[in-house]
Short mmCIF file of C-alpha atoms and ligand atoms in Angstrom, two decimals:
data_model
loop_
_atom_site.label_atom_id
_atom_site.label_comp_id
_atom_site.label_asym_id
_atom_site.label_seq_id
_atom_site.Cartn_x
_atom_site.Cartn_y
_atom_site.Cartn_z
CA UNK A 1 13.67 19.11 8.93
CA UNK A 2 11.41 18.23 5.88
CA UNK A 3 8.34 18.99 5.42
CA UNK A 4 5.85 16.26 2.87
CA UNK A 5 2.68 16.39 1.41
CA UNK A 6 1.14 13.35 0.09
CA UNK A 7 -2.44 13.43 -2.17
CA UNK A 8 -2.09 11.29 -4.84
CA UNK A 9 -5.48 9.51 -3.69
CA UNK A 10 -7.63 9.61 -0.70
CA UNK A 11 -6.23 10.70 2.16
CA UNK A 12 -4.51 13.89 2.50
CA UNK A 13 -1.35 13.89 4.53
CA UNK A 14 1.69 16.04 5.51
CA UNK A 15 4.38 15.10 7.96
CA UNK A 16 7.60 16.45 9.57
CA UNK A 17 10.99 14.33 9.01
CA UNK A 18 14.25 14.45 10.30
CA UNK A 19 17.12 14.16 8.21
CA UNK A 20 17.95 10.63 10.21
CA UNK A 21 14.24 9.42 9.26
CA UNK A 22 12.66 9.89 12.20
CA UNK A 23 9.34 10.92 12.28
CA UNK A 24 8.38 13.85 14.31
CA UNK A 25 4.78 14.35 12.56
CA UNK A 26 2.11 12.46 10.92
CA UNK A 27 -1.20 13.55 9.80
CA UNK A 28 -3.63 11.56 7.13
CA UNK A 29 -6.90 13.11 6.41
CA UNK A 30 -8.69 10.04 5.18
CA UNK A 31 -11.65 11.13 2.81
CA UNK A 32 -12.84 7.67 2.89
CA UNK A 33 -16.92 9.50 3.99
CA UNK A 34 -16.61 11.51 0.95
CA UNK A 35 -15.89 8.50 -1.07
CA UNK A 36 -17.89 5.53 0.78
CA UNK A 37 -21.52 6.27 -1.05
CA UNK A 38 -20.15 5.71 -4.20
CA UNK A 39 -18.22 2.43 -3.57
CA UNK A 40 -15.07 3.62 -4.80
CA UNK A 41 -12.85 6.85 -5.15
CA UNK A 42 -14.40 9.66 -7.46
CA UNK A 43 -11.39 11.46 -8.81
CA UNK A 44 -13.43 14.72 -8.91
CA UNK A 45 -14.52 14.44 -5.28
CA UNK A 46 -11.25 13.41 -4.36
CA UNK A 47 -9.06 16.83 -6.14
CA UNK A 48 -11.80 18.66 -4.65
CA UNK A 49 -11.52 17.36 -0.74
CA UNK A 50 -7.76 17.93 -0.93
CA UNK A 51 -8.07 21.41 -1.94
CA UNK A 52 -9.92 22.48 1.31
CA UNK A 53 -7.73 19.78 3.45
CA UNK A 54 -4.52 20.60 2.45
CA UNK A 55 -4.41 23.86 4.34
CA UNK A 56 -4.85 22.49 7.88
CA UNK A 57 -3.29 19.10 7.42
CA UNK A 58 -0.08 21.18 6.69
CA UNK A 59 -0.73 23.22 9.78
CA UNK A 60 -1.16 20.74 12.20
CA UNK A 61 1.60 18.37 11.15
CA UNK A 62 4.09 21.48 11.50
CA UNK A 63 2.50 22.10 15.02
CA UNK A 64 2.60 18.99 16.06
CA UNK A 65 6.18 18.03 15.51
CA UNK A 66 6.93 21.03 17.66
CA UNK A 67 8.93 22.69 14.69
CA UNK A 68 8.99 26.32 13.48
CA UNK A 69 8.46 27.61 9.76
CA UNK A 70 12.59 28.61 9.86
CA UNK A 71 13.35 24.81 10.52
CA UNK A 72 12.04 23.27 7.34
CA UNK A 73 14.85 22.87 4.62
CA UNK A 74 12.78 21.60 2.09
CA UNK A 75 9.77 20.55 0.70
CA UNK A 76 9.00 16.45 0.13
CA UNK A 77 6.02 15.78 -2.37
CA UNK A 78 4.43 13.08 -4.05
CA UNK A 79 5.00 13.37 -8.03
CA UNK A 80 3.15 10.19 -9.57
CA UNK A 81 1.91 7.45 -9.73
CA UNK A 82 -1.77 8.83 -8.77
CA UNK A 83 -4.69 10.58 -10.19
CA UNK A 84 -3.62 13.73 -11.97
CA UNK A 85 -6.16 16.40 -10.47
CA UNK A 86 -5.21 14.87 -6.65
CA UNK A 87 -1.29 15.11 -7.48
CA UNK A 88 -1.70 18.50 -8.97
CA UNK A 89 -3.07 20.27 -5.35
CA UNK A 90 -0.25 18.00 -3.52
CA UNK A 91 2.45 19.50 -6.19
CA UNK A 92 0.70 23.45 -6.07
CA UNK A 93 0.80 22.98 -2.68
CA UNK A 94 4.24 22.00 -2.08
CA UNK A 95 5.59 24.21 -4.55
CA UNK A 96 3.92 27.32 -3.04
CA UNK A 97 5.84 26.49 0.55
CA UNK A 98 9.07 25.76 -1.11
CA UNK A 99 8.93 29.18 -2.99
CA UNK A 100 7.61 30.93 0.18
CA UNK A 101 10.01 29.80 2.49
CA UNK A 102 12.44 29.39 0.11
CA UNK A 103 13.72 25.78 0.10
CA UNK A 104 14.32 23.39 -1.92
CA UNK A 105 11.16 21.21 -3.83
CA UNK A 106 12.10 17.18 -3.76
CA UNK A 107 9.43 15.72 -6.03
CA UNK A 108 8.92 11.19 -5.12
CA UNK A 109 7.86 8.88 -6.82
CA UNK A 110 4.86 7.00 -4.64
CA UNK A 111 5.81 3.55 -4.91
CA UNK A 112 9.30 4.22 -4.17
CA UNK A 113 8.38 6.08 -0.93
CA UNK A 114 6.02 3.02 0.07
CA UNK A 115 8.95 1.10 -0.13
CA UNK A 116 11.54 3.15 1.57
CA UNK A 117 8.87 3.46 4.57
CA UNK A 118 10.63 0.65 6.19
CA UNK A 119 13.26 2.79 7.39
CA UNK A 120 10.94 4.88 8.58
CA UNK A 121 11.71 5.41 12.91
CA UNK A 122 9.80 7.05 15.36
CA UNK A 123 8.92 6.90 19.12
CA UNK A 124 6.27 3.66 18.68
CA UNK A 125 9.26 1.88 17.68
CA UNK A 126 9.75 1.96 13.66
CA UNK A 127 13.03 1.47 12.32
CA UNK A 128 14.33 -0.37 14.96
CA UNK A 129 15.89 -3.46 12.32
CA UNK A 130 15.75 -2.33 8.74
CA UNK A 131 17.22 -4.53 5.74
CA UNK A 132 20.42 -3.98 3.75
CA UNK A 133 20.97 -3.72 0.06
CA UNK A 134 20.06 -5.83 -1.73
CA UNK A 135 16.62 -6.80 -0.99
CA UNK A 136 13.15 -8.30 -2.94
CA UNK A 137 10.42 -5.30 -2.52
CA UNK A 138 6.74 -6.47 -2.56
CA UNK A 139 4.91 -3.49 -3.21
CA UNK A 140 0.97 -3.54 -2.68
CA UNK A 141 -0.84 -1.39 -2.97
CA UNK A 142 -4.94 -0.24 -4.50
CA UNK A 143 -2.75 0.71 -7.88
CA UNK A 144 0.15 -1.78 -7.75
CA UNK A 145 1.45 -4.97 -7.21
CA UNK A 146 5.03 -5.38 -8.38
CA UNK A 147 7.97 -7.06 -7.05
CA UNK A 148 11.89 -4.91 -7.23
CA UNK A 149 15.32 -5.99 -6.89
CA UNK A 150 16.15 -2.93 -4.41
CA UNK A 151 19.86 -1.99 -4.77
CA UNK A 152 19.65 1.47 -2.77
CA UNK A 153 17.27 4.50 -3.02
CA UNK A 154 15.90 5.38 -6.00
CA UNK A 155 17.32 2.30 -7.24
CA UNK A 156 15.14 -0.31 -8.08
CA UNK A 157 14.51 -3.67 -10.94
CA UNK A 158 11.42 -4.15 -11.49
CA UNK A 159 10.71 -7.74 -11.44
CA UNK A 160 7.44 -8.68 -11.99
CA UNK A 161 4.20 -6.55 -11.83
CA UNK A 162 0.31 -7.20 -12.12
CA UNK A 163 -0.93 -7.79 -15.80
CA UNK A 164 -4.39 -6.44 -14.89
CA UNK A 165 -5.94 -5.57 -11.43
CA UNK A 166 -3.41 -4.83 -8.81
CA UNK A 167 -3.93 -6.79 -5.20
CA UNK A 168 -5.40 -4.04 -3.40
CA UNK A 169 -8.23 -3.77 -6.50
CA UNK A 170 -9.14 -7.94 -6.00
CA UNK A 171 -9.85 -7.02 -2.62
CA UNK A 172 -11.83 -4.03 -2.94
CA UNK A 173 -14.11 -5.12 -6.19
CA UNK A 174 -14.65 -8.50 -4.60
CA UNK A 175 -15.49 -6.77 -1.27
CA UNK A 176 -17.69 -4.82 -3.14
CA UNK A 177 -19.70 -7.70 -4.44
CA UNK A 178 -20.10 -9.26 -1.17
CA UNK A 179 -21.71 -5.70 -0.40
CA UNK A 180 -18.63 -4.32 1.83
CA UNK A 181 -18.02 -0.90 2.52
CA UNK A 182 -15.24 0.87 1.00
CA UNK A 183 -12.73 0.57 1.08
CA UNK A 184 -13.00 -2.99 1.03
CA UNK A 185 -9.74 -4.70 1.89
CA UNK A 186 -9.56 -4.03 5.57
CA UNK A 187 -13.63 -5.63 5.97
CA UNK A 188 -12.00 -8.43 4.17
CA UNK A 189 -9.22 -9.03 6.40
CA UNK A 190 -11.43 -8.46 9.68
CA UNK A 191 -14.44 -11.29 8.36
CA UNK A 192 -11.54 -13.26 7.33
CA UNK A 193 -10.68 -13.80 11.08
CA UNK A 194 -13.86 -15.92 11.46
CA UNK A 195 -13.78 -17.77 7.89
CA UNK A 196 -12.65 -21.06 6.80
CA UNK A 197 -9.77 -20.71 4.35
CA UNK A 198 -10.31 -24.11 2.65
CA UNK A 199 -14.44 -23.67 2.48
CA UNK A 200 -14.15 -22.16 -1.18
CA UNK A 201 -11.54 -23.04 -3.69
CA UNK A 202 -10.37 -20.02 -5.52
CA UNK A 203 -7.80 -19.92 -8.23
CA UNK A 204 -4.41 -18.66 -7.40
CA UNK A 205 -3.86 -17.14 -10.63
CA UNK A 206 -0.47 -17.69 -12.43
CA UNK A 207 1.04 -19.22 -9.16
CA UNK A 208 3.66 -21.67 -11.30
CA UNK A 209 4.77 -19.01 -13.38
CA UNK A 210 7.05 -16.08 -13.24
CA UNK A 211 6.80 -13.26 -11.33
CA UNK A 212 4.11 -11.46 -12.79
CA UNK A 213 0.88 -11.18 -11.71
CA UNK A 214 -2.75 -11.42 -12.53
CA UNK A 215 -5.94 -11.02 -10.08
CA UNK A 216 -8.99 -10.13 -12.41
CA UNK A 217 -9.60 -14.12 -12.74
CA UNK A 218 -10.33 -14.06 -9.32
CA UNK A 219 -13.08 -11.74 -9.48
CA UNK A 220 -15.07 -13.98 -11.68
CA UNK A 221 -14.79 -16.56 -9.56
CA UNK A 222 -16.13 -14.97 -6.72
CA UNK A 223 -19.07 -13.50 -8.24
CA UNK A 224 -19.39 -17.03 -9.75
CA UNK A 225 -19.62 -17.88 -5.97
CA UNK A 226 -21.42 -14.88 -5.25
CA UNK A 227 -24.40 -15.29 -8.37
CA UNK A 228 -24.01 -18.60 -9.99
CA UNK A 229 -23.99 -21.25 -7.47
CA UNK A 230 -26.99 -19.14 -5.58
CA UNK A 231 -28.94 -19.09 -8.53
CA UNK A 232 -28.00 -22.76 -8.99
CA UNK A 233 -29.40 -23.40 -6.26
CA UNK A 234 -26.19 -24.35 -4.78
CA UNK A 235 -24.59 -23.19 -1.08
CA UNK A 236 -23.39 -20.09 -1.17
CA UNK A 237 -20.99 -19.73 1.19
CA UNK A 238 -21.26 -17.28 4.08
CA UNK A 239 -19.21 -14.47 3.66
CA UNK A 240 -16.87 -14.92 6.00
CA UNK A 241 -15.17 -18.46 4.66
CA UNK A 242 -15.56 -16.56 1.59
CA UNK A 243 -13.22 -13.35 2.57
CA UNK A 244 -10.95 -16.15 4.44
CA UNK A 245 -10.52 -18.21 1.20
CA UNK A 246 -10.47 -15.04 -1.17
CA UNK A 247 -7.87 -13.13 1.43
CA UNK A 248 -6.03 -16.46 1.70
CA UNK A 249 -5.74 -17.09 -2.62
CA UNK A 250 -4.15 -13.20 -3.24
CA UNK A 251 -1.74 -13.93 -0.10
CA UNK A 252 -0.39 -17.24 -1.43
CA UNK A 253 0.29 -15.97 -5.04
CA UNK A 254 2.14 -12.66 -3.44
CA UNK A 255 4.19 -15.21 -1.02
CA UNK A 256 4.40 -17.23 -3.25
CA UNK A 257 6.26 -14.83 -6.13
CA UNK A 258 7.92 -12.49 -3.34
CA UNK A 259 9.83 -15.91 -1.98
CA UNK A 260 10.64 -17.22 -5.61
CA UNK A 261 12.03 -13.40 -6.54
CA UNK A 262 14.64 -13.77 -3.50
CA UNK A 263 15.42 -16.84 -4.29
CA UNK A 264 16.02 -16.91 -7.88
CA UNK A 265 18.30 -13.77 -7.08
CA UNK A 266 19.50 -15.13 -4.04
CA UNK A 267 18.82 -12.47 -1.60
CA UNK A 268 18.16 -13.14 1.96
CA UNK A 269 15.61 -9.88 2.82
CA UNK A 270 12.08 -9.10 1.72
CA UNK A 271 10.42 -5.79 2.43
CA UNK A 272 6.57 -5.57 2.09
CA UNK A 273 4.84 -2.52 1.97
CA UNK A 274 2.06 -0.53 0.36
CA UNK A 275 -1.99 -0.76 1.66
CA UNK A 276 -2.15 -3.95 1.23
CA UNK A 277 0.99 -4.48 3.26
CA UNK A 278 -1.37 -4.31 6.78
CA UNK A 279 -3.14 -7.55 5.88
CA UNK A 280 -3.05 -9.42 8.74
CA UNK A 281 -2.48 -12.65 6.37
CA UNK A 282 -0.43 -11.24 4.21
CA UNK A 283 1.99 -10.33 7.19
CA UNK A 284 1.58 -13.73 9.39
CA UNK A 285 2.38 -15.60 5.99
CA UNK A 286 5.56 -14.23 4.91
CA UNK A 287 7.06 -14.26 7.83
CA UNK A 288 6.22 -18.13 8.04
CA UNK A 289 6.62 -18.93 4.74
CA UNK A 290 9.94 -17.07 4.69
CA UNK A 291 11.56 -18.39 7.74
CA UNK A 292 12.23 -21.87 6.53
CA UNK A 293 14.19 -20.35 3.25
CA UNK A 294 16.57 -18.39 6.04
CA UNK A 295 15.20 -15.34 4.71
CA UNK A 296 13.69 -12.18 6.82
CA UNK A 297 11.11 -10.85 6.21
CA UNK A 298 10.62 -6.84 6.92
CA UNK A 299 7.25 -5.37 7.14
CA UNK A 300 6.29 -2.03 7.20
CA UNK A 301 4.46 -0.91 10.31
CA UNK A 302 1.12 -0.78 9.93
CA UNK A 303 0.65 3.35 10.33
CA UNK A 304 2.55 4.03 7.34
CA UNK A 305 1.87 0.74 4.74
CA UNK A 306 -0.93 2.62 3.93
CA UNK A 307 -1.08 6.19 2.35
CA UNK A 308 0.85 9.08 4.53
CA UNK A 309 2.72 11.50 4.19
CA UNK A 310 5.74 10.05 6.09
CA UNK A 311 6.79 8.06 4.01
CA UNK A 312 7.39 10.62 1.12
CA UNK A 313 9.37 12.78 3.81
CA UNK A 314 11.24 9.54 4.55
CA UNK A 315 12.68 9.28 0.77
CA UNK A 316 12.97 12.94 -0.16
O1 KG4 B 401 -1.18 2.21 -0.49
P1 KG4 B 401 -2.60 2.53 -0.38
O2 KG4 B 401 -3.11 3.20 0.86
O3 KG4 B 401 -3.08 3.41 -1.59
C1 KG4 B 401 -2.56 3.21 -2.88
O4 KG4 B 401 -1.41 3.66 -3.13
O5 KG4 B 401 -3.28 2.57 -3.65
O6 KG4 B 401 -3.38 1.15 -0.60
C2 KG4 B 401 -4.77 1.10 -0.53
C3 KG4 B 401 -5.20 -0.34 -0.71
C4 KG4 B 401 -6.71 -0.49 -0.85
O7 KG4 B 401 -6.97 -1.33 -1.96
C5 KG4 B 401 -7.11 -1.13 0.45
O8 KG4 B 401 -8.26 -1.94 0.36
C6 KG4 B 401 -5.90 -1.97 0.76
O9 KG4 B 401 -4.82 -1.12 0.44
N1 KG4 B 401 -5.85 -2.36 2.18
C7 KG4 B 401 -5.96 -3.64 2.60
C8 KG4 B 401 -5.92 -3.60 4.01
N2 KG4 B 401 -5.79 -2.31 4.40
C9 KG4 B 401 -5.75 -1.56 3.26
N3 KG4 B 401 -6.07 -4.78 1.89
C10 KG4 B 401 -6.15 -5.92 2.60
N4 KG4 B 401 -6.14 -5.97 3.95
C11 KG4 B 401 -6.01 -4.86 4.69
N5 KG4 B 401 -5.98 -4.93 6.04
ZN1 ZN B 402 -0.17 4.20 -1.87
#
């Protein structure tokens, strides 16, 4: 059994995972109330809420995969990408058990463990079809948006990556200006459901070209939509046909770039994961945009796309 802590963020997790991948814990301790007042994450806030969380959401993820103290055989932990004060009570954390119990430390990188989620199995039905080497990885996440040639674990091209703001960003800032609660993606994807995709045209920034990325134009244009045309005089549109044709632009560049990636390397699997990877969009989409290339599309389930400790456990 390992034992992972996750806090490069927000949320404060630990899990339990068996050697085979399956998942016998989760816990996330989401600090999103901590956070929501200020629109956004305060990294002070965030170190300090981990400190006093970290504690129990070990505890009960060791309870509650039914495991003893003697089983664990070492110690998973997030290393980076994240803020440096968050990662640093993960790491202290980690490294305290792994001395105590004396085990073995496995520090992960984050964006690799979003990835390798999709193996991820557990009693809900996870892991049931998983992709073979080589696949296209679409990671998305609040911090990233990059697309990997994935040959095997810890083995990764990067392909193409954001230029400024990553996906998960476009969605929150915009969200923000239409005066959404944070975090704003997931408000996003729910008004979406009642929007009008075509109602607003929005860029689709660098669709024709490459595989890099680029969503700050976008947040002009929304506030353009947002400020501008009101104090034009002009309709503003109501906010839901304008989350629908905002959610609907960032999903067609990432299918867009994720189906010319496989392509131009010829590979017939695409894995999607990170926060952003539990759009509702985002995973109708590629699925249906994919299908007529003859390429499958694998997305993470929605429990661990976004942050957990899982995941981490999964590729220590
Ligand atoms: O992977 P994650 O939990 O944390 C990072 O590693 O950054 O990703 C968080 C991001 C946030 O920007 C959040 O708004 C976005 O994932 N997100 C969503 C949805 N759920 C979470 N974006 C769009 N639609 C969603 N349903
Ligand atoms: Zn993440």
């Amino acid at each position: 059994m390992l034992l992972a802590i996750e806090t490069s963020c927000d949320e404060t997790a630990a899990a339990v995972v068996q050697p085979d991948l399956e998942v016998c814990s989760s816990v996330v301790a989401t600090q999103i109330p901590v956070h929501a007042r200020y629109g956004g994450v305060v990294p002070e806030l965030a170190s300090r809420s981990h400190l006093t969380a970290v504690g129990p959401v070990v505890r009960s993820a060791i309870e509650q995969s039914g495991c003893s103290l003697d089983q664990i055989e070492a110690i998973g932990v997030t290393a980076g990408p994240g803020l440096a004060g968050c990662l640093l009570v993960g790491l202290q954390a980690a490294k305290a058990m792994a001395w105590s119990l004396g085990v073995p430390l496995v520090p992960v990188d984050h964006i690799e463990a979003h990835i390798q989620a999709v193996f991820l199995k557990d009693a809900q039905g996870a892991g049931k079809v998983v992709p073979n080497y080589p696949f296209i990885a679409l990671a998305v996440s609040g911090g990233h948006t990059s697309l990997y040639r994935v040959e095997g674990p810890r083995d990764l091209e990067l392909l193409g990556q954001t230029l400024d703001d990553a996906a998960g960003e476009a969605f929150d800032k915009t969200a923000k200006m239409m005066g959404l609660p944070y975090p704003g993606g997931v408000h996003i994807d729910r008004l979406a459901q009642e929007g009008d995709v075509a109602a607003v045209d929005l860029p689709r920034p660098m669709l024709n070209r490459g595989l890099d990325f680029s969503f700050s134009g976008l947040k002009t244009a929304v506030r353009y939509h947002i400020e501008g045309e009101a104090r034009d005089g002009i309709t503003v549109p109501a906010p839901s046909d304008l989350a629908a044709s905002l959610q609907e632009a960032i999903v067609d560049v990432l299918c867009t770039k994720a189906i010319r990636a496989a392509r131009a390397h010829d590979i017939k699997e695409i894995v999607v994961a990170g926060g952003v990877a539990s759009n509702s969009r985002l995973r109708a989409k590629i699925v249906s945009e994919t299908a007529p290339h003859g390429i499958r599309a694998h997305l993470v389930p929605g429990r661990y796309c976004t942050d957990n400790a899982a995941m981490i456990g999964g590729l220590a």
